[in-house]
mmCIF file of C-alpha atoms in Angstrom:
data_model
loop_
_atom_site.group_PDB
_atom_site.id
_atom_site.type_symbol
_atom_site.label_atom_id
_atom_site.label_comp_id
_atom_site.label_asym_id
_atom_site.label_seq_id
_atom_site.Cartn_x
_atom_site.Cartn_y
_atom_site.Cartn_z
ATOM 1 C CA MET T 10 -90.247 5.143 27.904
ATOM 2 C CA MET T 11 -86.909 4.958 30.661
ATOM 3 C CA THR T 12 -88.102 3.932 33.862
ATOM 4 C CA LEU T 13 -85.734 5.149 37.006
ATOM 5 C CA TYR T 14 -86.278 3.247 39.787
ATOM 6 C CA TYR T 15 -85.770 5.283 43.185
ATOM 7 C CA TYR T 16 -85.728 5.641 46.982
ATOM 8 C CA PRO T 17 -87.110 8.692 47.757
ATOM 9 C CA ASN T 18 -83.532 11.220 49.505
ATOM 10 C CA THR T 19 -81.596 8.692 48.169
ATOM 11 C CA CYS T 20 -78.040 9.204 45.524
ATOM 12 C CA ALA T 21 -80.894 8.671 42.859
ATOM 13 C CA LEU T 22 -82.539 12.051 43.184
ATOM 14 C CA ALA T 23 -79.581 12.597 41.557
ATOM 15 C CA PRO T 24 -80.831 11.458 37.478
ATOM 16 C CA HIS T 25 -83.842 12.362 39.115
ATOM 17 C CA VAL T 26 -83.485 15.614 38.732
ATOM 18 C CA ALA T 27 -81.278 14.959 35.625
ATOM 19 C CA LEU T 28 -83.725 13.816 33.680
ATOM 20 C CA GLU T 29 -85.799 16.536 34.407
ATOM 21 C CA GLU T 30 -83.633 19.379 33.473
ATOM 22 C CA ALA T 31 -83.457 16.639 30.157
ATOM 23 C CA GLY T 32 -87.306 16.977 29.522
ATOM 24 C CA ALA T 33 -86.535 12.753 29.256
ATOM 25 C CA ASP T 34 -89.246 10.638 28.628
ATOM 26 C CA TYR T 35 -89.139 8.100 32.018
ATOM 27 C CA ARG T 36 -91.472 6.845 34.641
ATOM 28 C CA LEU T 37 -90.134 6.062 38.327
ATOM 29 C CA ALA T 38 -90.333 3.387 40.315
ATOM 30 C CA LEU T 39 -89.870 3.275 44.092
ATOM 31 C CA VAL T 40 -88.470 0.122 45.422
ATOM 32 C CA ALA T 41 -90.457 -0.070 48.918
ATOM 33 C CA PHE T 42 -87.024 -0.573 51.867
ATOM 34 C CA GLU T 43 -90.247 -0.276 54.141
ATOM 35 C CA ARG T 44 -90.461 -3.674 53.046
ATOM 36 C CA GLY T 45 -86.968 -4.570 51.668
ATOM 37 C CA GLU T 46 -88.368 -4.938 48.290
ATOM 38 C CA GLN T 47 -84.695 -3.933 47.351
ATOM 39 C CA LYS T 48 -83.400 -7.055 48.589
ATOM 40 C CA SER T 49 -85.938 -9.268 47.122
ATOM 41 C CA GLU T 50 -85.334 -11.788 43.625
ATOM 42 C CA ALA T 51 -86.995 -9.968 41.783
ATOM 43 C CA TYR T 52 -85.394 -6.236 42.200
ATOM 44 C CA ARG T 53 -81.635 -8.673 42.327
ATOM 45 C CA ARG T 54 -82.740 -8.630 38.651
ATOM 46 C CA LEU T 55 -81.984 -4.958 38.390
ATOM 47 C CA HIS T 56 -79.566 -4.220 40.831
ATOM 48 C CA PRO T 57 -77.489 -7.699 42.269
ATOM 49 C CA LEU T 58 -76.509 -5.243 45.059
ATOM 50 C CA GLY T 59 -79.892 -4.552 45.487
ATOM 51 C CA ARG T 60 -79.277 -0.235 45.555
ATOM 52 C CA VAL T 61 -80.800 2.466 44.222
ATOM 53 C CA PRO T 62 -80.758 4.303 41.408
ATOM 54 C CA VAL T 63 -81.672 1.640 38.537
ATOM 55 C CA LEU T 64 -82.184 3.317 34.763
ATOM 56 C CA VAL T 65 -83.976 0.951 32.944
ATOM 57 C CA THR T 66 -83.423 2.337 29.229
ATOM 58 C CA GLY T 67 -84.844 0.746 25.894
ATOM 59 C CA ALA T 68 -81.038 -1.294 25.611
ATOM 60 C CA GLY T 69 -80.347 -1.715 28.307
ATOM 61 C CA VAL T 70 -80.806 -1.392 32.246
ATOM 62 C CA LEU T 71 -77.792 1.002 33.947
ATOM 63 C CA THR T 72 -76.478 1.359 37.806
ATOM 64 C CA GLU T 73 -74.333 3.978 38.915
ATOM 65 C CA VAL T 74 -75.253 6.602 39.439
ATOM 66 C CA PRO T 75 -72.089 7.931 37.425
ATOM 67 C CA ALA T 76 -72.787 5.760 35.002
ATOM 68 C CA ILE T 77 -76.894 7.253 34.729
ATOM 69 C CA LEU T 78 -75.430 10.640 34.456
ATOM 70 C CA ALA T 79 -73.072 10.136 31.698
ATOM 71 C CA TYR T 80 -75.607 8.000 30.181
ATOM 72 C CA ILE T 81 -78.611 11.022 30.828
ATOM 73 C CA ALA T 82 -76.183 13.492 29.322
ATOM 74 C CA GLY T 83 -75.809 11.996 26.312
ATOM 75 C CA ILE T 84 -79.663 12.264 25.534
ATOM 76 C CA ASN T 85 -79.288 16.252 27.218
ATOM 77 C CA PRO T 86 -75.693 17.253 25.944
ATOM 78 C CA ALA T 87 -76.293 21.034 27.497
ATOM 79 C CA SER T 88 -75.656 19.718 30.845
ATOM 80 C CA ALA T 89 -72.574 18.634 30.489
ATOM 81 C CA PRO T 90 -69.210 19.950 29.132
ATOM 82 C CA SER T 91 -67.862 19.031 25.529
ATOM 83 C CA GLY T 92 -64.225 19.070 25.422
ATOM 84 C CA ALA T 93 -62.628 16.149 26.032
ATOM 85 C CA PHE T 94 -60.497 17.292 29.787
ATOM 86 C CA GLU T 95 -63.138 19.170 30.116
ATOM 87 C CA LEU T 96 -65.593 16.382 31.150
ATOM 88 C CA ALA T 97 -63.066 14.028 32.096
ATOM 89 C CA LYS T 98 -63.037 17.006 35.260
ATOM 90 C CA MET T 99 -67.016 16.410 35.053
ATOM 91 C CA TYR T 100 -66.796 12.814 35.382
ATOM 92 C CA ALA T 101 -63.805 13.167 37.791
ATOM 93 C CA PHE T 102 -65.904 15.848 40.693
ATOM 94 C CA ASN T 103 -69.267 12.397 40.026
ATOM 95 C CA ALA T 104 -66.739 9.741 40.605
ATOM 96 C CA PHE T 105 -65.131 11.285 43.618
ATOM 97 C CA LEU T 106 -68.554 11.966 45.196
ATOM 98 C CA ALA T 107 -69.286 8.362 44.328
ATOM 99 C CA SER T 108 -66.002 6.003 45.778
ATOM 100 C CA THR T 109 -65.961 9.194 48.881
ATOM 101 C CA VAL T 110 -68.528 11.100 49.567
ATOM 102 C CA HIS T 111 -70.985 8.359 49.020
ATOM 103 C CA VAL T 112 -69.602 5.373 50.603
ATOM 104 C CA THR T 113 -68.293 8.252 53.961
ATOM 105 C CA PHE T 114 -71.671 8.764 54.434
ATOM 106 C CA ALA T 115 -73.101 5.536 54.536
ATOM 107 C CA HIS T 116 -70.269 3.894 57.252
ATOM 108 C CA ALA T 117 -72.653 6.424 59.484
ATOM 109 C CA LEU T 118 -76.448 4.513 58.041
ATOM 110 C CA ARG T 119 -74.720 1.072 56.062
ATOM 111 C CA ALA T 120 -72.427 0.085 58.802
ATOM 112 C CA GLU T 121 -72.616 -2.952 58.818
ATOM 113 C CA ARG T 122 -71.505 -3.441 55.171
ATOM 114 C CA TRP T 123 -68.209 -3.773 57.099
ATOM 115 C CA ALA T 124 -68.387 -5.140 59.878
ATOM 116 C CA ASP T 125 -70.304 -8.353 61.757
ATOM 117 C CA ASP T 126 -69.980 -6.506 65.527
ATOM 118 C CA GLU T 127 -71.694 -3.284 66.902
ATOM 119 C CA ALA T 128 -69.031 -2.193 68.323
ATOM 120 C CA ALA T 129 -68.013 -1.095 65.271
ATOM 121 C CA ARG T 130 -70.278 -0.394 63.082
ATOM 122 C CA GLU T 131 -71.003 2.330 66.179
ATOM 123 C CA SER T 132 -67.341 3.185 66.118
ATOM 124 C CA MET T 133 -67.969 4.157 62.632
ATOM 125 C CA ARG T 134 -70.605 5.731 62.586
ATOM 126 C CA ALA T 135 -68.613 7.394 65.161
ATOM 127 C CA LYS T 136 -66.268 8.749 63.480
ATOM 128 C CA ALA T 137 -68.093 9.011 60.050
ATOM 129 C CA PRO T 138 -69.725 13.485 60.142
ATOM 130 C CA SER T 139 -66.084 14.509 60.866
ATOM 131 C CA GLU T 140 -64.998 12.978 58.063
ATOM 132 C CA TYR T 141 -68.089 14.165 56.262
ATOM 133 C CA VAL T 142 -67.040 17.325 57.020
ATOM 134 C CA LYS T 143 -63.494 17.305 55.769
ATOM 135 C CA LEU T 144 -64.617 16.408 52.429
ATOM 136 C CA PHE T 145 -67.367 19.579 51.995
ATOM 137 C CA PHE T 146 -64.586 22.079 53.826
ATOM 138 C CA LEU T 147 -62.323 20.075 50.509
ATOM 139 C CA MET T 148 -65.288 21.299 48.176
ATOM 140 C CA ASP T 149 -66.496 23.923 49.291
ATOM 141 C CA GLU T 150 -63.005 25.464 49.217
ATOM 142 C CA LYS T 151 -61.218 23.259 45.950
ATOM 143 C CA MET T 152 -63.942 22.162 44.181
ATOM 144 C CA LEU T 153 -67.152 23.780 43.779
ATOM 145 C CA VAL T 154 -65.888 26.530 40.622
ATOM 146 C CA GLY T 155 -69.175 28.118 41.745
ATOM 147 C CA PRO T 156 -71.231 29.304 41.099
ATOM 148 C CA TRP T 157 -72.002 25.993 39.783
ATOM 149 C CA VAL T 158 -69.828 23.062 40.024
ATOM 150 C CA MET T 159 -68.224 22.486 37.104
ATOM 151 C CA GLY T 160 -67.876 26.496 36.857
ATOM 152 C CA GLN T 161 -70.310 28.713 34.974
ATOM 153 C CA GLN T 162 -72.299 25.519 33.030
ATOM 154 C CA TYR T 163 -74.837 23.725 35.031
ATOM 155 C CA THR T 164 -74.196 19.924 34.812
ATOM 156 C CA VAL T 165 -75.179 17.597 35.398
ATOM 157 C CA SER T 166 -72.529 17.460 38.728
ATOM 158 C CA ASP T 167 -75.487 20.186 40.464
ATOM 159 C CA PRO T 168 -78.038 17.255 41.166
ATOM 160 C CA TYR T 169 -75.513 15.133 42.770
ATOM 161 C CA LEU T 170 -73.453 17.821 44.707
ATOM 162 C CA PHE T 171 -77.448 19.266 45.643
ATOM 163 C CA VAL T 172 -77.984 15.307 47.574
ATOM 164 C CA MET T 173 -74.825 15.148 48.948
ATOM 165 C CA SER T 174 -75.138 19.405 50.678
ATOM 166 C CA ARG T 175 -79.326 17.801 51.673
ATOM 167 C CA TRP T 176 -77.413 15.062 53.734
ATOM 168 C CA LEU T 177 -75.323 17.151 55.824
ATOM 169 C CA ARG T 178 -78.825 16.929 57.166
ATOM 170 C CA ARG T 179 -79.033 13.703 57.961
ATOM 171 C CA LEU T 180 -76.164 13.941 60.118
ATOM 172 C CA ASN T 181 -76.466 16.721 62.299
ATOM 173 C CA LEU T 182 -75.278 18.810 60.107
ATOM 174 C CA LYS T 183 -75.437 22.094 58.823
ATOM 175 C CA ILE T 184 -74.873 23.135 55.302
ATOM 176 C CA GLU T 185 -73.735 27.019 57.003
ATOM 177 C CA GLU T 186 -70.814 26.070 57.329
ATOM 178 C CA PHE T 187 -70.071 26.006 53.794
ATOM 179 C CA PRO T 188 -70.427 29.135 52.518
ATOM 180 C CA ARG T 189 -70.336 28.564 48.702
ATOM 181 C CA VAL T 190 -72.266 24.587 48.880
ATOM 182 C CA ALA T 191 -75.257 27.328 50.239
ATOM 183 C CA ALA T 192 -74.742 28.791 47.900
ATOM 184 C CA HIS T 193 -75.044 26.426 45.945
ATOM 185 C CA TYR T 194 -77.960 24.456 47.186
ATOM 186 C CA ALA T 195 -79.917 27.873 47.880
ATOM 187 C CA ARG T 196 -78.906 28.177 43.665
ATOM 188 C CA MET T 197 -80.210 24.470 42.647
ATOM 189 C CA ILE T 198 -83.460 25.296 44.083
ATOM 190 C CA GLN T 199 -84.333 28.102 41.959
ATOM 191 C CA ARG T 200 -84.515 25.069 38.921
ATOM 192 C CA PRO T 201 -88.466 23.842 38.708
ATOM 193 C CA ALA T 202 -86.171 20.954 37.155
ATOM 194 C CA VAL T 203 -84.888 20.406 40.859
ATOM 195 C CA LEU T 204 -88.674 21.340 42.814
ATOM 196 C CA ARG T 205 -90.127 18.947 40.085
ATOM 197 C CA ALA T 206 -88.260 16.212 41.236
ATOM 198 C CA LEU T 207 -88.611 16.813 45.092
ATOM 199 C CA GLU T 208 -92.467 17.297 44.691
ATOM 200 C CA LEU T 209 -92.310 13.935 43.002
ATOM 201 C CA GLU T 210 -90.182 12.070 46.009
ATOM 202 C CA GLY T 211 -92.739 13.667 48.983
ATOM 203 C CA LEU T 212 -89.198 15.585 50.040
ATOM 204 C CA THR T 213 -89.013 19.750 51.098
ATOM 205 C CA PRO T 214 -86.453 21.857 49.263
ATOM 206 C CA MET K 4 -46.220 14.759 27.505
ATOM 207 C CA MET K 5 -49.063 13.265 30.182
ATOM 208 C CA THR K 6 -47.069 12.396 33.682
ATOM 209 C CA LEU K 7 -49.046 9.757 35.367
ATOM 210 C CA TYR K 8 -48.183 10.118 39.520
ATOM 211 C CA TYR K 9 -48.452 6.302 40.825
ATOM 212 C CA TYR K 10 -47.034 3.633 43.290
ATOM 213 C CA PRO K 11 -46.716 -0.390 42.377
ATOM 214 C CA ASN K 12 -49.855 -2.537 41.959
ATOM 215 C CA THR K 13 -52.069 0.310 42.927
ATOM 216 C CA CYS K 14 -55.791 1.140 40.936
ATOM 217 C CA ALA K 15 -52.779 3.030 39.456
ATOM 218 C CA LEU K 16 -52.033 0.537 37.374
ATOM 219 C CA ALA K 17 -55.056 0.326 35.158
ATOM 220 C CA PRO K 18 -54.152 3.599 33.537
ATOM 221 C CA HIS K 19 -50.689 2.860 33.512
ATOM 222 C CA VAL K 20 -51.718 0.058 31.037
ATOM 223 C CA ALA K 21 -54.059 2.247 29.710
ATOM 224 C CA LEU K 22 -51.598 4.705 28.296
ATOM 225 C CA GLU K 23 -50.150 1.899 26.937
ATOM 226 C CA GLU K 24 -52.196 0.202 25.225
ATOM 227 C CA ALA K 25 -53.230 4.415 23.830
ATOM 228 C CA GLY K 26 -49.254 3.853 22.783
ATOM 229 C CA ALA K 27 -49.957 7.882 24.434
ATOM 230 C CA ASP K 28 -47.116 10.327 24.951
ATOM 231 C CA TYR K 29 -46.314 10.008 29.052
ATOM 232 C CA ARG K 30 -43.700 9.651 31.076
ATOM 233 C CA LEU K 31 -44.192 7.654 34.952
ATOM 234 C CA ALA K 32 -43.502 10.069 38.632
ATOM 235 C CA LEU K 33 -43.387 7.611 41.388
ATOM 236 C CA VAL K 34 -44.925 8.111 45.058
ATOM 237 C CA ALA K 35 -42.762 7.621 47.052
ATOM 238 C CA PHE K 36 -44.983 5.772 49.944
ATOM 239 C CA GLU K 37 -42.640 4.851 51.764
ATOM 240 C CA ARG K 38 -41.980 8.456 53.291
ATOM 241 C CA GLY K 39 -45.380 9.341 52.704
ATOM 242 C CA GLU K 40 -44.835 10.875 50.375
ATOM 243 C CA GLN K 41 -48.691 11.205 49.034
ATOM 244 C CA LYS K 42 -48.580 13.246 52.510
ATOM 245 C CA SER K 43 -47.053 16.008 51.098
ATOM 246 C CA GLU K 44 -48.342 19.288 50.639
ATOM 247 C CA ALA K 45 -45.973 18.769 46.976
ATOM 248 C CA TYR K 46 -47.831 16.328 46.390
ATOM 249 C CA ARG K 47 -51.624 17.266 47.951
ATOM 250 C CA ARG K 48 -51.471 20.884 45.415
ATOM 251 C CA LEU K 49 -52.185 17.918 42.752
ATOM 252 C CA HIS K 50 -54.167 15.287 45.148
ATOM 253 C CA PRO K 51 -55.750 17.080 48.529
ATOM 254 C CA LEU K 52 -56.658 13.800 49.295
ATOM 255 C CA GLY K 53 -53.169 12.482 48.929
ATOM 256 C CA ARG K 54 -53.743 9.263 46.824
ATOM 257 C CA VAL K 55 -52.785 7.478 44.000
ATOM 258 C CA PRO K 56 -52.871 7.961 40.063
ATOM 259 C CA VAL K 57 -52.976 11.351 38.745
ATOM 260 C CA LEU K 58 -52.973 12.329 35.480
ATOM 261 C CA VAL K 59 -51.304 15.995 34.540
ATOM 262 C CA THR K 60 -52.089 16.245 31.129
ATOM 263 C CA GLY K 61 -51.350 19.572 28.463
ATOM 264 C CA ALA K 62 -54.703 20.514 29.528
ATOM 265 C CA GLY K 63 -54.867 19.987 33.102
ATOM 266 C CA VAL K 64 -54.227 17.477 36.765
ATOM 267 C CA LEU K 65 -57.180 14.649 36.867
ATOM 268 C CA THR K 66 -57.899 13.189 40.030
ATOM 269 C CA GLU K 67 -59.645 10.040 40.036
ATOM 270 C CA VAL K 68 -59.321 6.101 38.313
ATOM 271 C CA PRO K 69 -62.794 6.097 36.393
ATOM 272 C CA ALA K 70 -61.960 9.652 35.142
ATOM 273 C CA ILE K 71 -58.628 9.097 33.727
ATOM 274 C CA LEU K 72 -59.534 5.684 32.393
ATOM 275 C CA ALA K 73 -62.174 7.680 30.269
ATOM 276 C CA TYR K 74 -60.360 10.755 29.692
ATOM 277 C CA ILE K 75 -57.601 7.858 27.926
ATOM 278 C CA ALA K 76 -60.226 6.171 26.147
ATOM 279 C CA GLY K 77 -61.054 9.504 24.569
ATOM 280 C CA ILE K 78 -57.405 9.410 23.190
ATOM 281 C CA ASN K 79 -57.575 6.073 22.045
ATOM 282 C CA PRO K 80 -61.266 5.877 21.170
ATOM 283 C CA ALA K 81 -60.949 2.000 19.841
ATOM 284 C CA SER K 82 -60.612 1.431 24.009
ATOM 285 C CA ALA K 83 -63.973 1.889 24.812
ATOM 286 C CA PRO K 84 -67.413 1.137 22.690
ATOM 287 C CA SER K 85 -68.995 3.549 20.801
ATOM 288 C CA GLY K 86 -72.578 3.113 21.343
ATOM 289 C CA ALA K 87 -73.389 5.444 23.973
ATOM 290 C CA PHE K 88 -75.289 2.669 25.618
ATOM 291 C CA GLU K 89 -72.820 0.192 25.760
ATOM 292 C CA LEU K 90 -70.252 3.117 26.954
ATOM 293 C CA ALA K 91 -72.979 3.824 29.651
ATOM 294 C CA LYS K 92 -72.045 0.302 30.735
ATOM 295 C CA MET K 93 -68.635 0.455 30.304
ATOM 296 C CA TYR K 94 -68.749 3.487 32.808
ATOM 297 C CA ALA K 95 -70.684 1.598 35.800
ATOM 298 C CA PHE K 96 -69.053 -1.439 36.155
ATOM 299 C CA ASN K 97 -65.489 1.074 35.861
ATOM 300 C CA ALA K 98 -68.071 2.915 38.848
ATOM 301 C CA PHE K 99 -68.769 -0.559 40.502
ATOM 302 C CA LEU K 100 -65.139 -1.291 40.292
ATOM 303 C CA ALA K 101 -64.405 1.556 42.435
ATOM 304 C CA SER K 102 -66.870 3.053 44.885
ATOM 305 C CA THR K 103 -67.860 -0.860 45.581
ATOM 306 C CA VAL K 104 -64.889 -3.117 44.926
ATOM 307 C CA HIS K 105 -61.954 -1.345 45.993
ATOM 308 C CA VAL K 106 -64.069 0.614 48.314
ATOM 309 C CA THR K 107 -64.308 -2.686 50.024
ATOM 310 C CA PHE K 108 -60.126 -3.479 49.405
ATOM 311 C CA ALA K 109 -60.147 -1.287 50.744
ATOM 312 C CA HIS K 110 -61.297 -2.170 54.836
ATOM 313 C CA ALA K 111 -58.656 -4.387 54.378
ATOM 314 C CA LEU K 112 -56.122 -2.279 54.399
ATOM 315 C CA ARG K 113 -57.061 1.197 54.788
ATOM 316 C CA ALA K 114 -59.510 0.992 58.171
ATOM 317 C CA GLU K 115 -57.632 4.139 59.859
ATOM 318 C CA ARG K 116 -59.973 5.356 57.372
ATOM 319 C CA TRP K 117 -62.973 4.524 59.023
ATOM 320 C CA ALA K 118 -62.299 3.869 62.330
ATOM 321 C CA ASP K 119 -60.500 5.401 65.078
ATOM 322 C CA ASP K 120 -60.169 2.445 67.890
ATOM 323 C CA GLU K 121 -58.187 -0.799 66.748
ATOM 324 C CA ALA K 122 -60.930 -3.318 68.073
ATOM 325 C CA ALA K 123 -63.236 -1.501 65.026
ATOM 326 C CA ARG K 124 -60.145 -1.814 62.651
ATOM 327 C CA GLU K 125 -59.771 -5.399 63.359
ATOM 328 C CA SER K 126 -63.851 -6.161 63.034
ATOM 329 C CA MET K 127 -63.310 -4.486 59.342
ATOM 330 C CA ARG K 128 -60.033 -6.305 57.965
ATOM 331 C CA ALA K 129 -61.613 -9.752 59.124
ATOM 332 C CA LYS K 130 -65.163 -9.418 57.251
ATOM 333 C CA ALA K 131 -63.011 -7.210 54.490
ATOM 334 C CA PRO K 132 -62.228 -10.986 52.482
ATOM 335 C CA SER K 133 -64.792 -12.671 52.176
ATOM 336 C CA GLU K 134 -66.344 -9.724 51.157
ATOM 337 C CA TYR K 135 -64.647 -9.222 48.369
ATOM 338 C CA VAL K 136 -65.281 -12.506 47.289
ATOM 339 C CA LYS K 137 -68.439 -11.916 46.190
ATOM 340 C CA LEU K 138 -68.074 -9.511 45.208
ATOM 341 C CA PHE K 139 -65.878 -11.606 42.783
ATOM 342 C CA PHE K 140 -68.706 -14.113 42.409
ATOM 343 C CA LEU K 141 -70.210 -11.508 41.310
ATOM 344 C CA MET K 142 -68.742 -10.588 38.420
ATOM 345 C CA ASP K 143 -67.440 -13.888 37.612
ATOM 346 C CA GLU K 144 -70.722 -14.848 37.300
ATOM 347 C CA LYS K 145 -72.803 -11.791 36.459
ATOM 348 C CA MET K 146 -70.142 -9.015 34.994
ATOM 349 C CA LEU K 147 -67.774 -10.188 32.841
ATOM 350 C CA VAL K 148 -68.785 -10.712 30.064
ATOM 351 C CA GLY K 149 -65.786 -12.486 27.598
ATOM 352 C CA PRO K 150 -63.659 -12.572 26.784
ATOM 353 C CA TRP K 151 -63.412 -9.422 28.290
ATOM 354 C CA VAL K 152 -65.173 -7.591 30.735
ATOM 355 C CA MET K 153 -67.441 -5.325 27.828
ATOM 356 C CA GLY K 154 -67.154 -8.395 25.327
ATOM 357 C CA GLN K 155 -64.993 -9.323 22.082
ATOM 358 C CA GLN K 156 -63.732 -5.777 22.182
ATOM 359 C CA TYR K 157 -61.245 -5.142 24.855
ATOM 360 C CA THR K 158 -61.730 -1.473 26.590
ATOM 361 C CA VAL K 159 -60.149 0.222 29.780
ATOM 362 C CA SER K 160 -62.396 -1.956 32.129
ATOM 363 C CA ASP K 161 -60.035 -4.575 31.537
ATOM 364 C CA PRO K 162 -57.239 -3.262 32.866
ATOM 365 C CA TYR K 163 -59.259 -2.238 35.909
ATOM 366 C CA LEU K 164 -60.739 -5.641 36.615
ATOM 367 C CA PHE K 165 -56.665 -6.553 36.292
ATOM 368 C CA VAL K 166 -55.458 -4.656 39.301
ATOM 369 C CA MET K 167 -58.405 -5.583 41.502
ATOM 370 C CA SER K 168 -58.258 -9.852 40.573
ATOM 371 C CA ARG K 169 -54.178 -8.751 41.492
ATOM 372 C CA TRP K 170 -55.638 -8.156 44.438
ATOM 373 C CA LEU K 171 -57.327 -11.314 45.602
ATOM 374 C CA ARG K 172 -53.602 -12.582 46.637
ATOM 375 C CA ARG K 173 -53.101 -9.530 48.692
ATOM 376 C CA LEU K 174 -55.906 -11.171 50.990
ATOM 377 C CA ASN K 175 -54.304 -14.373 50.653
ATOM 378 C CA LEU K 176 -57.746 -15.088 47.959
ATOM 379 C CA LYS K 177 -56.780 -17.604 44.969
ATOM 380 C CA ILE K 178 -58.296 -16.620 41.822
ATOM 381 C CA GLU K 179 -58.862 -20.154 40.771
ATOM 382 C CA GLU K 180 -62.000 -19.636 42.638
ATOM 383 C CA PHE K 181 -63.784 -17.411 40.335
ATOM 384 C CA PRO K 182 -63.159 -19.841 37.097
ATOM 385 C CA ARG K 183 -64.032 -16.471 34.225
ATOM 386 C CA VAL K 184 -61.734 -14.138 36.160
ATOM 387 C CA ALA K 185 -59.336 -16.041 36.478
ATOM 388 C CA ALA K 186 -59.333 -17.223 32.142
ATOM 389 C CA HIS K 187 -58.792 -13.060 32.210
ATOM 390 C CA TYR K 188 -56.038 -12.216 33.783
ATOM 391 C CA ALA K 189 -54.674 -14.738 31.318
ATOM 392 C CA ARG K 190 -55.476 -13.546 29.001
ATOM 393 C CA MET K 191 -54.382 -9.927 30.157
ATOM 394 C CA ILE K 192 -50.659 -10.868 30.952
ATOM 395 C CA GLN K 193 -50.788 -12.432 27.000
ATOM 396 C CA ARG K 194 -51.389 -8.762 26.102
ATOM 397 C CA PRO K 195 -47.738 -6.749 25.477
ATOM 398 C CA ALA K 196 -49.226 -3.801 26.691
ATOM 399 C CA VAL K 197 -49.560 -5.380 29.661
ATOM 400 C CA LEU K 198 -46.575 -6.972 29.895
ATOM 401 C CA ARG K 199 -44.454 -3.998 29.658
ATOM 402 C CA ALA K 200 -47.153 -1.336 32.491
ATOM 403 C CA LEU K 201 -46.279 -4.340 34.393
ATOM 404 C CA GLU K 202 -42.451 -4.261 33.988
ATOM 405 C CA LEU K 203 -42.382 -0.369 34.980
ATOM 406 C CA GLU K 204 -43.450 -0.258 37.450
ATOM 407 C CA GLY K 205 -41.150 -3.879 38.565
ATOM 408 C CA LEU K 206 -43.707 -6.621 39.275
ATOM 409 C CA THR K 207 -44.275 -10.171 37.685
ATOM 410 C CA PRO K 208 -47.185 -11.001 35.528
#
């Protein structure tokens, strides 16, 4: 049995949904951010940076959402394209979410990672929402093929975009500004696996 | 024939080396950063964010280093592990380089992405080198298996780490601080494919 270390409504929700979609044999392990458990010595043995998610598999420990999603897609081949180029396009979208979209969001909530003084952190927090908006316009207009991220096939990119879309409201942004992203979100919360994952994390759609 | 859009000594050097290792049929296209060509309308049709690398393949356009490396590993299967878990570990390392190591470096050189005022940018630039050092200690002590990143097998993670290692000197940091990374670098510049890619970009080892 696999174990997914998570905290609710973080990027760990993407592999969580993917595990539900895969019908995988897994259990959840909550990392108590409130008690700083992600920075504990025990947890850092799983993830040296003290972040979620971590997926512990029979073969070993996996970190990094794009890699965990690629691994789950291997368990559930229906959730990834079969052609080499299309598969790489899916990896590209996931890499873009990880290193650009998520990183932009993190400047609003985790600015301490990149500057030591409070004024600089405040400056990052101030800029992050407008940059997040730009990235959503880009995804809405040019990247989301529709009805799913990659087109007709639902893939592990879909729960990952779903999480980034959920974060819009955490920046007081409105998903309705991005009609195709909003339609994608509405489609996602029709899926039983998505609803199960949300419920297990104590979240509402 | 594929085309790799690049600028010398950027992260595009990683797929460049990987293409050389693969013996792939490709040509290089220099994106003239000096003239701001990466921000031109023509280039943004290839890469909406105006960044390198882009790999144009017979099947379409690919962005994002981890995805391009995964695609090249498909062309050159000897450059990736064959087991599902080990392959995911390679993706995890590449994702870590893209979304944590490269992003940390970018705060030294591209701070304007994350703050509008000069004082905040200066604060990011000041912090970036010490954070980059921490990440290299982590890779040196816990992630680089040796002799190659993934162990006995040379994979597409190796040229990616090689680029990040080259960037140490751009932050006035010394690779000798990280003995296993330094040994990896020394091993890399023994490889004919690496030397060919460096020469094609007008770089010295």
